[in-house]
mmCIF file of the C-alpha atoms, coordinates in Angstrom:
data_MODEL
# 
_entry.id   MODEL 
# 
loop_
_atom_site.group_PDB 
_atom_site.id 
_atom_site.type_symbol 
_atom_site.label_atom_id 
_atom_site.label_alt_id 
_atom_site.label_comp_id 
_atom_site.label_asym_id 
_atom_site.label_entity_id 
_atom_site.label_seq_id 
_atom_site.pdbx_PDB_ins_code 
_atom_site.Cartn_x 
_atom_site.Cartn_y 
_atom_site.Cartn_z 
_atom_site.occupancy 
_atom_site.B_iso_or_equiv 
_atom_site.pdbx_formal_charge 
_atom_site.auth_seq_id 
_atom_site.auth_comp_id 
_atom_site.auth_asym_id 
_atom_site.auth_atom_id 
_atom_site.pdbx_PDB_model_num 
ATOM 1   C CA . MET A 1 1   ? 0.000   0.000   0.000   1.00 0.00 ? 1   MET A CA 1 
ATOM 2   C CA . PHE A 1 2   ? 2.790   2.436   0.834   1.00 0.00 ? 2   PHE A CA 1 
ATOM 3   C CA . SER A 1 3   ? 5.040   2.073   -2.184  1.00 0.00 ? 3   SER A CA 1 
ATOM 4   C CA . LEU A 1 4   ? 5.252   5.214   -4.273  1.00 0.00 ? 4   LEU A CA 1 
ATOM 5   C CA . ALA A 1 5   ? 7.100   3.500   -7.115  1.00 0.00 ? 5   ALA A CA 1 
ATOM 6   C CA . PRO A 1 6   ? 5.629   4.447   -10.508 1.00 0.00 ? 6   PRO A CA 1 
ATOM 7   C CA . GLY A 1 7   ? 2.978   1.997   -11.610 1.00 0.00 ? 7   GLY A CA 1 
ATOM 8   C CA . VAL A 1 8   ? 2.999   -0.158  -8.465  1.00 0.00 ? 8   VAL A CA 1 
ATOM 9   C CA . SER A 1 9   ? 1.488   2.143   -5.847  1.00 0.00 ? 9   SER A CA 1 
ATOM 10  C CA . LEU A 1 10  ? -2.016  1.438   -4.570  1.00 0.00 ? 10  LEU A CA 1 
ATOM 11  C CA . GLU A 1 11  ? -3.178  4.597   -6.298  1.00 0.00 ? 11  GLU A CA 1 
ATOM 12  C CA . ALA A 1 12  ? -1.966  3.218   -9.645  1.00 0.00 ? 12  ALA A CA 1 
ATOM 13  C CA . THR A 1 13  ? -3.807  -0.062  -9.084  1.00 0.00 ? 13  THR A CA 1 
ATOM 14  C CA . LEU A 1 14  ? -7.000  1.771   -8.145  1.00 0.00 ? 14  LEU A CA 1 
ATOM 15  C CA . ALA A 1 15  ? -6.673  3.929   -11.256 1.00 0.00 ? 15  ALA A CA 1 
ATOM 16  C CA . ARG A 1 16  ? -6.607  0.762   -13.368 1.00 0.00 ? 16  ARG A CA 1 
ATOM 17  C CA . LEU A 1 17  ? -9.803  -0.371  -11.656 1.00 0.00 ? 17  LEU A CA 1 
ATOM 18  C CA . GLU A 1 18  ? -11.390 2.997   -12.408 1.00 0.00 ? 18  GLU A CA 1 
ATOM 19  C CA . ALA A 1 19  ? -10.431 2.613   -16.059 1.00 0.00 ? 19  ALA A CA 1 
ATOM 20  C CA . GLY A 1 20  ? -12.619 -0.492  -16.202 1.00 0.00 ? 20  GLY A CA 1 
ATOM 21  C CA . ARG A 1 21  ? -15.783 1.461   -15.409 1.00 0.00 ? 21  ARG A CA 1 
ATOM 22  C CA . TYR A 1 22  ? -17.539 0.072   -18.489 1.00 0.00 ? 22  TYR A CA 1 
ATOM 23  C CA . GLU A 1 23  ? -16.708 -3.460  -17.331 1.00 0.00 ? 23  GLU A CA 1 
ATOM 24  C CA . ASN A 1 24  ? -17.907 -2.969  -13.737 1.00 0.00 ? 24  ASN A CA 1 
ATOM 25  C CA . ALA A 1 25  ? -19.263 0.456   -12.856 1.00 0.00 ? 25  ALA A CA 1 
ATOM 26  C CA . ASP A 1 26  ? -19.788 -0.328  -9.153  1.00 0.00 ? 26  ASP A CA 1 
ATOM 27  C CA . LEU A 1 27  ? -16.229 -1.564  -8.706  1.00 0.00 ? 27  LEU A CA 1 
ATOM 28  C CA . ALA A 1 28  ? -14.820 1.429   -10.578 1.00 0.00 ? 28  ALA A CA 1 
ATOM 29  C CA . GLY A 1 29  ? -16.850 3.748   -8.375  1.00 0.00 ? 29  GLY A CA 1 
ATOM 30  C CA . ALA A 1 30  ? -15.562 2.101   -5.202  1.00 0.00 ? 30  ALA A CA 1 
ATOM 31  C CA . ALA A 1 31  ? -11.985 2.412   -6.463  1.00 0.00 ? 31  ALA A CA 1 
ATOM 32  C CA . ALA A 1 32  ? -12.524 6.070   -7.340  1.00 0.00 ? 32  ALA A CA 1 
ATOM 33  C CA . ALA A 1 33  ? -13.888 6.775   -3.860  1.00 0.00 ? 33  ALA A CA 1 
ATOM 34  C CA . LEU A 1 34  ? -10.969 5.021   -2.166  1.00 0.00 ? 34  LEU A CA 1 
ATOM 35  C CA . ARG A 1 35  ? -8.105  6.481   -4.195  1.00 0.00 ? 35  ARG A CA 1 
ATOM 36  C CA . PRO A 1 36  ? -8.048  9.999   -2.652  1.00 0.00 ? 36  PRO A CA 1 
ATOM 37  C CA . LEU A 1 37  ? -8.023  8.466   0.837   1.00 0.00 ? 37  LEU A CA 1 
ATOM 38  C CA . VAL A 1 38  ? -4.792  6.529   0.318   1.00 0.00 ? 38  VAL A CA 1 
ATOM 39  C CA . ALA A 1 39  ? -2.265  9.383   0.522   1.00 0.00 ? 39  ALA A CA 1 
ATOM 40  C CA . PRO A 1 40  ? -3.696  10.800  3.791   1.00 0.00 ? 40  PRO A CA 1 
ATOM 41  C CA . ALA A 1 41  ? -3.769  7.281   5.270   1.00 0.00 ? 41  ALA A CA 1 
ATOM 42  C CA . ARG A 1 42  ? -0.146  6.780   4.231   1.00 0.00 ? 42  ARG A CA 1 
ATOM 43  C CA . ALA A 1 43  ? 0.842   10.017  5.975   1.00 0.00 ? 43  ALA A CA 1 
ATOM 44  C CA . SER A 1 44  ? -1.156  9.136   9.095   1.00 0.00 ? 44  SER A CA 1 
ATOM 45  C CA . THR A 1 45  ? 0.462   5.711   9.245   1.00 0.00 ? 45  THR A CA 1 
ATOM 46  C CA . VAL A 1 46  ? 3.927   7.262   9.160   1.00 0.00 ? 46  VAL A CA 1 
ATOM 47  C CA . LEU A 1 47  ? 2.846   9.302   12.197  1.00 0.00 ? 47  LEU A CA 1 
ATOM 48  C CA . GLY A 1 48  ? 1.749   6.148   14.012  1.00 0.00 ? 48  GLY A CA 1 
ATOM 49  C CA . ASP A 1 49  ? -1.981  5.984   13.211  1.00 0.00 ? 49  ASP A CA 1 
ATOM 50  C CA . ALA A 1 50  ? -2.485  2.262   12.616  1.00 0.00 ? 50  ALA A CA 1 
ATOM 51  C CA . ALA A 1 51  ? -6.265  2.695   12.396  1.00 0.00 ? 51  ALA A CA 1 
ATOM 52  C CA . ALA A 1 52  ? -5.947  4.638   9.130   1.00 0.00 ? 52  ALA A CA 1 
ATOM 53  C CA . ARG A 1 53  ? -3.910  1.834   7.590   1.00 0.00 ? 53  ARG A CA 1 
ATOM 54  C CA . LYS A 1 54  ? -6.392  -0.804  8.770   1.00 0.00 ? 54  LYS A CA 1 
ATOM 55  C CA . GLU A 1 55  ? -9.298  1.040   7.149   1.00 0.00 ? 55  GLU A CA 1 
ATOM 56  C CA . ILE A 1 56  ? -7.508  1.104   3.809   1.00 0.00 ? 56  ILE A CA 1 
ATOM 57  C CA . GLU A 1 57  ? -6.562  -2.567  4.126   1.00 0.00 ? 57  GLU A CA 1 
ATOM 58  C CA . ARG A 1 58  ? -10.184 -3.535  4.765   1.00 0.00 ? 58  ARG A CA 1 
ATOM 59  C CA . ALA A 1 59  ? -11.312 -1.548  1.737   1.00 0.00 ? 59  ALA A CA 1 
ATOM 60  C CA . VAL A 1 60  ? -8.633  -3.122  -0.479  1.00 0.00 ? 60  VAL A CA 1 
ATOM 61  C CA . ALA A 1 61  ? -9.589  -6.632  0.690   1.00 0.00 ? 61  ALA A CA 1 
ATOM 62  C CA . ALA A 1 62  ? -13.223 -5.893  -0.168  1.00 0.00 ? 62  ALA A CA 1 
ATOM 63  C CA . LEU A 1 63  ? -12.215 -4.712  -3.643  1.00 0.00 ? 63  LEU A CA 1 
ATOM 64  C CA . ALA A 1 64  ? -10.066 -7.818  -4.187  1.00 0.00 ? 64  ALA A CA 1 
ATOM 65  C CA . ALA A 1 65  ? -13.068 -10.013 -3.425  1.00 0.00 ? 65  ALA A CA 1 
ATOM 66  C CA . ARG A 1 66  ? -14.975 -8.340  -6.280  1.00 0.00 ? 66  ARG A CA 1 
ATOM 67  C CA . ALA A 1 67  ? -12.239 -7.474  -8.774  1.00 0.00 ? 67  ALA A CA 1 
ATOM 68  C CA . PRO A 1 68  ? -11.717 -9.180  -12.152 1.00 0.00 ? 68  PRO A CA 1 
ATOM 69  C CA . ARG A 1 69  ? -9.160  -11.980 -12.035 1.00 0.00 ? 69  ARG A CA 1 
ATOM 70  C CA . ARG A 1 70  ? -6.494  -9.994  -13.869 1.00 0.00 ? 70  ARG A CA 1 
ATOM 71  C CA . LEU A 1 71  ? -6.422  -7.370  -11.076 1.00 0.00 ? 71  LEU A CA 1 
ATOM 72  C CA . VAL A 1 72  ? -6.949  -9.521  -7.979  1.00 0.00 ? 72  VAL A CA 1 
ATOM 73  C CA . ARG A 1 73  ? -3.233  -10.230 -7.556  1.00 0.00 ? 73  ARG A CA 1 
ATOM 74  C CA . GLU A 1 74  ? -2.350  -6.557  -7.903  1.00 0.00 ? 74  GLU A CA 1 
ATOM 75  C CA . LEU A 1 75  ? -4.758  -5.662  -5.099  1.00 0.00 ? 75  LEU A CA 1 
ATOM 76  C CA . ILE A 1 76  ? -3.627  -8.508  -2.846  1.00 0.00 ? 76  ILE A CA 1 
ATOM 77  C CA . ASP A 1 77  ? -0.016  -7.363  -3.257  1.00 0.00 ? 77  ASP A CA 1 
ATOM 78  C CA . HIS A 1 78  ? -0.952  -4.196  -1.349  1.00 0.00 ? 78  HIS A CA 1 
ATOM 79  C CA . LEU A 1 79  ? -2.093  -6.169  1.711   1.00 0.00 ? 79  LEU A CA 1 
ATOM 80  C CA . PRO A 1 80  ? 0.220   -7.419  4.472   1.00 0.00 ? 80  PRO A CA 1 
ATOM 81  C CA . ALA A 1 81  ? 0.879   -11.153 4.234   1.00 0.00 ? 81  ALA A CA 1 
ATOM 82  C CA . ARG A 1 82  ? -1.238  -11.927 7.300   1.00 0.00 ? 82  ARG A CA 1 
ATOM 83  C CA . GLU A 1 83  ? -4.309  -10.354 5.662   1.00 0.00 ? 83  GLU A CA 1 
ATOM 84  C CA . ARG A 1 84  ? -4.029  -12.081 2.287   1.00 0.00 ? 84  ARG A CA 1 
ATOM 85  C CA . PRO A 1 85  ? -6.455  -14.908 1.507   1.00 0.00 ? 85  PRO A CA 1 
ATOM 86  C CA . LEU A 1 86  ? -4.795  -18.311 1.437   1.00 0.00 ? 86  LEU A CA 1 
ATOM 87  C CA . PRO A 1 87  ? -4.435  -19.658 -2.113  1.00 0.00 ? 87  PRO A CA 1 
ATOM 88  C CA . ALA A 1 88  ? -5.882  -23.024 -3.091  1.00 0.00 ? 88  ALA A CA 1 
ATOM 89  C CA . ARG A 1 89  ? -2.409  -24.212 -4.145  1.00 0.00 ? 89  ARG A CA 1 
ATOM 90  C CA . ALA A 1 90  ? 1.095   -22.796 -3.961  1.00 0.00 ? 90  ALA A CA 1 
ATOM 91  C CA . GLU A 1 91  ? 1.154   -22.449 -7.758  1.00 0.00 ? 91  GLU A CA 1 
ATOM 92  C CA . ASP A 1 92  ? -1.581  -19.819 -7.476  1.00 0.00 ? 92  ASP A CA 1 
ATOM 93  C CA . LEU A 1 93  ? 1.093   -17.466 -6.107  1.00 0.00 ? 93  LEU A CA 1 
ATOM 94  C CA . ALA A 1 94  ? 3.221   -17.807 -9.258  1.00 0.00 ? 94  ALA A CA 1 
ATOM 95  C CA . HIS A 1 95  ? 3.593   -14.523 -11.109 1.00 0.00 ? 95  HIS A CA 1 
ATOM 96  C CA . TYR A 1 96  ? 5.335   -13.186 -14.209 1.00 0.00 ? 96  TYR A CA 1 
ATOM 97  C CA . GLY A 1 97  ? 5.437   -9.425  -14.586 1.00 0.00 ? 97  GLY A CA 1 
ATOM 98  C CA . ARG A 1 98  ? 7.143   -6.657  -12.634 1.00 0.00 ? 98  ARG A CA 1 
ATOM 99  C CA . TYR A 1 99  ? 8.379   -9.425  -10.392 1.00 0.00 ? 99  TYR A CA 1 
ATOM 100 C CA . LYS A 1 100 ? 8.806   -13.175 -10.912 1.00 0.00 ? 100 LYS A CA 1 
ATOM 101 C CA . LEU A 1 101 ? 7.794   -15.920 -8.491  1.00 0.00 ? 101 LEU A CA 1 
ATOM 102 C CA . LEU A 1 102 ? 8.103   -19.566 -9.537  1.00 0.00 ? 102 LEU A CA 1 
ATOM 103 C CA . VAL A 1 103 ? 6.824   -22.173 -7.103  1.00 0.00 ? 103 VAL A CA 1 
ATOM 104 C CA . THR A 1 104 ? 5.621   -25.777 -7.312  1.00 0.00 ? 104 THR A CA 1 
ATOM 105 C CA . GLU A 1 105 ? 3.826   -27.954 -4.774  1.00 0.00 ? 105 GLU A CA 1 
ATOM 106 C CA . SER A 1 106 ? 3.923   -31.722 -4.382  1.00 0.00 ? 106 SER A CA 1 
ATOM 107 C CA . ALA A 1 107 ? 2.413   -34.027 -1.778  1.00 0.00 ? 107 ALA A CA 1 
ATOM 108 C CA . SER A 1 108 ? 5.487   -33.746 0.449   1.00 0.00 ? 108 SER A CA 1 
ATOM 109 C CA . LYS A 1 109 ? 6.951   -30.274 -0.085  1.00 0.00 ? 109 LYS A CA 1 
ATOM 110 C CA . ILE A 1 110 ? 6.806   -26.878 -1.741  1.00 0.00 ? 110 ILE A CA 1 
ATOM 111 C CA . ARG A 1 111 ? 9.646   -25.927 -4.059  1.00 0.00 ? 111 ARG A CA 1 
ATOM 112 C CA . LEU A 1 112 ? 10.511  -22.243 -4.370  1.00 0.00 ? 112 LEU A CA 1 
ATOM 113 C CA . ASP A 1 113 ? 12.174  -22.257 -7.777  1.00 0.00 ? 113 ASP A CA 1 
ATOM 114 C CA . ASP A 1 114 ? 12.804  -18.544 -8.206  1.00 0.00 ? 114 ASP A CA 1 
ATOM 115 C CA . ILE A 1 115 ? 11.926  -15.179 -6.705  1.00 0.00 ? 115 ILE A CA 1 
ATOM 116 C CA . VAL A 1 116 ? 13.180  -12.093 -8.548  1.00 0.00 ? 116 VAL A CA 1 
ATOM 117 C CA . MET A 1 117 ? 11.793  -8.665  -7.687  1.00 0.00 ? 117 MET A CA 1 
ATOM 118 C CA . GLY A 1 118 ? 13.373  -6.660  -10.505 1.00 0.00 ? 118 GLY A CA 1 
ATOM 119 C CA . SER A 1 119 ? 12.268  -3.024  -10.529 1.00 0.00 ? 119 SER A CA 1 
ATOM 120 C CA . VAL A 1 120 ? 10.263  -3.331  -7.288  1.00 0.00 ? 120 VAL A CA 1 
ATOM 121 C CA . ARG A 1 121 ? 13.188  -4.661  -5.262  1.00 0.00 ? 121 ARG A CA 1 
ATOM 122 C CA . GLY A 1 122 ? 13.768  -2.987  -1.909  1.00 0.00 ? 122 GLY A CA 1 
ATOM 123 C CA . ARG A 1 123 ? 10.144  -1.942  -1.334  1.00 0.00 ? 123 ARG A CA 1 
ATOM 124 C CA . GLY A 1 124 ? 8.966   -4.903  0.749   1.00 0.00 ? 124 GLY A CA 1 
ATOM 125 C CA . PHE A 1 125 ? 7.161   -6.749  -2.040  1.00 0.00 ? 125 PHE A CA 1 
ATOM 126 C CA . GLY A 1 126 ? 9.535   -9.717  -1.932  1.00 0.00 ? 126 GLY A CA 1 
ATOM 127 C CA . SER A 1 127 ? 9.309   -10.092 1.833   1.00 0.00 ? 127 SER A CA 1 
ATOM 128 C CA . SER A 1 128 ? 5.521   -9.973  1.713   1.00 0.00 ? 128 SER A CA 1 
ATOM 129 C CA . LEU A 1 129 ? 5.451   -12.631 -1.015  1.00 0.00 ? 129 LEU A CA 1 
ATOM 130 C CA . LEU A 1 130 ? 7.770   -14.927 0.922   1.00 0.00 ? 130 LEU A CA 1 
ATOM 131 C CA . GLN A 1 131 ? 5.723   -14.402 4.098   1.00 0.00 ? 131 GLN A CA 1 
ATOM 132 C CA . GLU A 1 132 ? 2.585   -15.250 2.138   1.00 0.00 ? 132 GLU A CA 1 
ATOM 133 C CA . LEU A 1 133 ? 4.168   -18.458 0.845   1.00 0.00 ? 133 LEU A CA 1 
ATOM 134 C CA . CYS A 1 134 ? 5.396   -19.374 4.343   1.00 0.00 ? 134 CYS A CA 1 
ATOM 135 C CA . ARG A 1 135 ? 1.937   -18.781 5.782   1.00 0.00 ? 135 ARG A CA 1 
ATOM 136 C CA . TYR A 1 136 ? 0.446   -21.102 3.167   1.00 0.00 ? 136 TYR A CA 1 
ATOM 137 C CA . ALA A 1 137 ? 3.126   -23.741 3.846   1.00 0.00 ? 137 ALA A CA 1 
ATOM 138 C CA . ASP A 1 138 ? 2.393   -23.605 7.578   1.00 0.00 ? 138 ASP A CA 1 
ATOM 139 C CA . HIS A 1 139 ? -1.314  -23.998 6.857   1.00 0.00 ? 139 HIS A CA 1 
ATOM 140 C CA . ARG A 1 140 ? -0.590  -27.070 4.723   1.00 0.00 ? 140 ARG A CA 1 
ATOM 141 C CA . SER A 1 141 ? 2.098   -28.393 7.113   1.00 0.00 ? 141 SER A CA 1 
ATOM 142 C CA . LEU A 1 142 ? 4.573   -28.592 4.231   1.00 0.00 ? 142 LEU A CA 1 
ATOM 143 C CA . PRO A 1 143 ? 8.279   -27.723 4.179   1.00 0.00 ? 143 PRO A CA 1 
ATOM 144 C CA . ILE A 1 144 ? 9.638   -25.246 1.642   1.00 0.00 ? 144 ILE A CA 1 
ATOM 145 C CA . VAL A 1 145 ? 12.881  -26.065 -0.141  1.00 0.00 ? 145 VAL A CA 1 
ATOM 146 C CA . CYS A 1 146 ? 14.947  -23.810 -2.369  1.00 0.00 ? 146 CYS A CA 1 
ATOM 147 C CA . THR A 1 147 ? 18.453  -23.106 -3.594  1.00 0.00 ? 147 THR A CA 1 
ATOM 148 C CA . MET A 1 148 ? 19.804  -19.697 -2.649  1.00 0.00 ? 148 MET A CA 1 
ATOM 149 C CA . MET A 1 149 ? 20.823  -17.842 -5.800  1.00 0.00 ? 149 MET A CA 1 
ATOM 150 C CA . THR A 1 150 ? 22.287  -14.346 -5.940  1.00 0.00 ? 150 THR A CA 1 
ATOM 151 C CA . ASP A 1 151 ? 22.295  -12.009 -8.924  1.00 0.00 ? 151 ASP A CA 1 
ATOM 152 C CA . TYR A 1 152 ? 25.542  -11.089 -10.623 1.00 0.00 ? 152 TYR A CA 1 
ATOM 153 C CA . PRO A 1 153 ? 26.950  -7.928  -9.004  1.00 0.00 ? 153 PRO A CA 1 
ATOM 154 C CA . ASP A 1 154 ? 26.154  -4.764  -10.939 1.00 0.00 ? 154 ASP A CA 1 
ATOM 155 C CA . LEU A 1 155 ? 29.700  -3.465  -11.282 1.00 0.00 ? 155 LEU A CA 1 
ATOM 156 C CA . PRO A 1 156 ? 31.580  -1.523  -13.973 1.00 0.00 ? 156 PRO A CA 1 
ATOM 157 C CA . ARG A 1 157 ? 33.302  -3.597  -16.633 1.00 0.00 ? 157 ARG A CA 1 
ATOM 158 C CA . ASP A 1 158 ? 36.716  -2.597  -15.317 1.00 0.00 ? 158 ASP A CA 1 
ATOM 159 C CA . ALA A 1 159 ? 35.971  -3.828  -11.777 1.00 0.00 ? 159 ALA A CA 1 
ATOM 160 C CA . SER A 1 160 ? 38.749  -5.978  -10.373 1.00 0.00 ? 160 SER A CA 1 
ATOM 161 C CA . PRO A 1 161 ? 38.258  -9.630  -9.412  1.00 0.00 ? 161 PRO A CA 1 
ATOM 162 C CA . GLU A 1 162 ? 38.624  -8.583  -5.777  1.00 0.00 ? 162 GLU A CA 1 
ATOM 163 C CA . GLU A 1 163 ? 35.836  -6.005  -6.125  1.00 0.00 ? 163 GLU A CA 1 
ATOM 164 C CA . TYR A 1 164 ? 33.612  -8.552  -7.829  1.00 0.00 ? 164 TYR A CA 1 
ATOM 165 C CA . LYS A 1 165 ? 34.249  -11.133 -5.113  1.00 0.00 ? 165 LYS A CA 1 
ATOM 166 C CA . ALA A 1 166 ? 33.530  -8.620  -2.337  1.00 0.00 ? 166 ALA A CA 1 
ATOM 167 C CA . ALA A 1 167 ? 30.285  -7.500  -3.980  1.00 0.00 ? 167 ALA A CA 1 
ATOM 168 C CA . GLN A 1 168 ? 29.215  -11.105 -4.487  1.00 0.00 ? 168 GLN A CA 1 
ATOM 169 C CA . ARG A 1 169 ? 29.876  -11.935 -0.838  1.00 0.00 ? 169 ARG A CA 1 
ATOM 170 C CA . THR A 1 170 ? 27.917  -8.882  0.319   1.00 0.00 ? 170 THR A CA 1 
ATOM 171 C CA . ALA A 1 171 ? 24.948  -9.983  -1.797  1.00 0.00 ? 171 ALA A CA 1 
ATOM 172 C CA . GLU A 1 172 ? 25.197  -13.514 -0.410  1.00 0.00 ? 172 GLU A CA 1 
ATOM 173 C CA . ARG A 1 173 ? 25.206  -12.297 3.194   1.00 0.00 ? 173 ARG A CA 1 
ATOM 174 C CA . ARG A 1 174 ? 22.208  -10.068 2.573   1.00 0.00 ? 174 ARG A CA 1 
ATOM 175 C CA . LEU A 1 175 ? 20.199  -12.828 0.894   1.00 0.00 ? 175 LEU A CA 1 
ATOM 176 C CA . ALA A 1 176 ? 21.214  -15.400 3.514   1.00 0.00 ? 176 ALA A CA 1 
ATOM 177 C CA . GLY A 1 177 ? 19.973  -13.116 6.287   1.00 0.00 ? 177 GLY A CA 1 
ATOM 178 C CA . TRP A 1 178 ? 16.691  -12.588 4.451   1.00 0.00 ? 178 TRP A CA 1 
ATOM 179 C CA . TYR A 1 179 ? 15.997  -16.295 4.116   1.00 0.00 ? 179 TYR A CA 1 
ATOM 180 C CA . HIS A 1 180 ? 17.161  -17.008 7.672   1.00 0.00 ? 180 HIS A CA 1 
ATOM 181 C CA . ARG A 1 181 ? 14.760  -14.397 9.098   1.00 0.00 ? 181 ARG A CA 1 
ATOM 182 C CA . HIS A 1 182 ? 11.911  -16.254 7.398   1.00 0.00 ? 182 HIS A CA 1 
ATOM 183 C CA . GLY A 1 183 ? 12.790  -19.584 8.991   1.00 0.00 ? 183 GLY A CA 1 
ATOM 184 C CA . PHE A 1 184 ? 14.992  -21.192 6.333   1.00 0.00 ? 184 PHE A CA 1 
ATOM 185 C CA . ARG A 1 185 ? 17.899  -23.313 7.518   1.00 0.00 ? 185 ARG A CA 1 
ATOM 186 C CA . SER A 1 186 ? 20.829  -25.259 6.069   1.00 0.00 ? 186 SER A CA 1 
ATOM 187 C CA . SER A 1 187 ? 23.389  -27.767 7.284   1.00 0.00 ? 187 SER A CA 1 
ATOM 188 C CA . ARG A 1 188 ? 25.858  -24.854 7.385   1.00 0.00 ? 188 ARG A CA 1 
ATOM 189 C CA . PRO A 1 189 ? 25.869  -21.836 9.727   1.00 0.00 ? 189 PRO A CA 1 
ATOM 190 C CA . VAL A 1 190 ? 24.122  -18.864 8.139   1.00 0.00 ? 190 VAL A CA 1 
ATOM 191 C CA . ASP A 1 191 ? 27.358  -16.879 7.790   1.00 0.00 ? 191 ASP A CA 1 
ATOM 192 C CA . GLU A 1 192 ? 28.667  -19.652 5.521   1.00 0.00 ? 192 GLU A CA 1 
ATOM 193 C CA . TRP A 1 193 ? 25.706  -19.664 3.134   1.00 0.00 ? 193 TRP A CA 1 
ATOM 194 C CA . LYS A 1 194 ? 26.755  -18.910 -0.411  1.00 0.00 ? 194 LYS A CA 1 
ATOM 195 C CA . SER A 1 195 ? 25.080  -18.913 -3.806  1.00 0.00 ? 195 SER A CA 1 
ATOM 196 C CA . ARG A 1 196 ? 23.730  -22.403 -4.608  1.00 0.00 ? 196 ARG A CA 1 
ATOM 197 C CA . THR A 1 197 ? 23.346  -23.353 -0.942  1.00 0.00 ? 197 THR A CA 1 
ATOM 198 C CA . ASP A 1 198 ? 20.326  -25.633 -0.481  1.00 0.00 ? 198 ASP A CA 1 
ATOM 199 C CA . LEU A 1 199 ? 17.835  -24.336 2.089   1.00 0.00 ? 199 LEU A CA 1 
ATOM 200 C CA . ARG A 1 200 ? 14.817  -25.795 3.842   1.00 0.00 ? 200 ARG A CA 1 
ATOM 201 C CA . ARG A 1 201 ? 12.081  -24.302 5.983   1.00 0.00 ? 201 ARG A CA 1 
ATOM 202 C CA . GLU A 1 202 ? 10.063  -26.611 8.200   1.00 0.00 ? 202 GLU A CA 1 
ATOM 203 C CA . PRO A 1 203 ? 6.367   -25.830 8.788   1.00 0.00 ? 203 PRO A CA 1 
ATOM 204 C CA . GLY A 1 204 ? 5.289   -24.489 12.134  1.00 0.00 ? 204 GLY A CA 1 
ATOM 205 C CA . PRO A 1 205 ? 5.352   -21.272 14.130  1.00 0.00 ? 205 PRO A CA 1 
ATOM 206 C CA . HIS A 1 206 ? 8.223   -18.986 13.193  1.00 0.00 ? 206 HIS A CA 1 
ATOM 207 C CA . GLU A 1 207 ? 8.918   -15.614 14.729  1.00 0.00 ? 207 GLU A CA 1 
ATOM 208 C CA . ARG A 1 208 ? 9.331   -12.979 12.056  1.00 0.00 ? 208 ARG A CA 1 
ATOM 209 C CA . LYS A 1 209 ? 8.314   -9.408  11.454  1.00 0.00 ? 209 LYS A CA 1 
ATOM 210 C CA . GLU A 1 210 ? 5.865   -9.111  8.589   1.00 0.00 ? 210 GLU A CA 1 
ATOM 211 C CA . THR A 1 211 ? 6.169   -6.379  6.025   1.00 0.00 ? 211 THR A CA 1 
ATOM 212 C CA . THR A 1 212 ? 3.113   -4.145  5.758   1.00 0.00 ? 212 THR A CA 1 
# 
């Protein structure tokens, strides 16, 4: 809800709902009524008014329950993980677009094949998605397995091998900490996790701070 990134803010999603007024006039009207309330709620939340945020979240959840399928995921992405409806299967969380999430479910486990946030990286979207997947896995009492993969460091062409290695290790530490905070474990200590380390998260209660 609070991202101001072009095209991915709640206001942008609501504007797309408004544009479908000929498809569903009632839904477009509800989106139009909600859109001017988002910015004040965002400001109030920054000042500590959780009630303002909750009101917007309730309104977004109500819109998601009525929205056309192509926009449901966009609306749900603006809700904290704890407020998102549980999917029927893990594959329902798969997404190709501004971000990529590849996941498969079998009778014994959930496989997180890839999660790449692209242009929306650093705004909490990835954490919310992983929390949503973990919540589903806990509900189904299934472990999640994955292989930790880091992106290639974005360095100038003339960067030295030492600079490349240092940047790669920094990225590995950051990603390892992210997975570890969400309950993933390995046979190695977390400070030894590197790219291609196999990880596993067992179902059950895990203490973690959700991204709102």
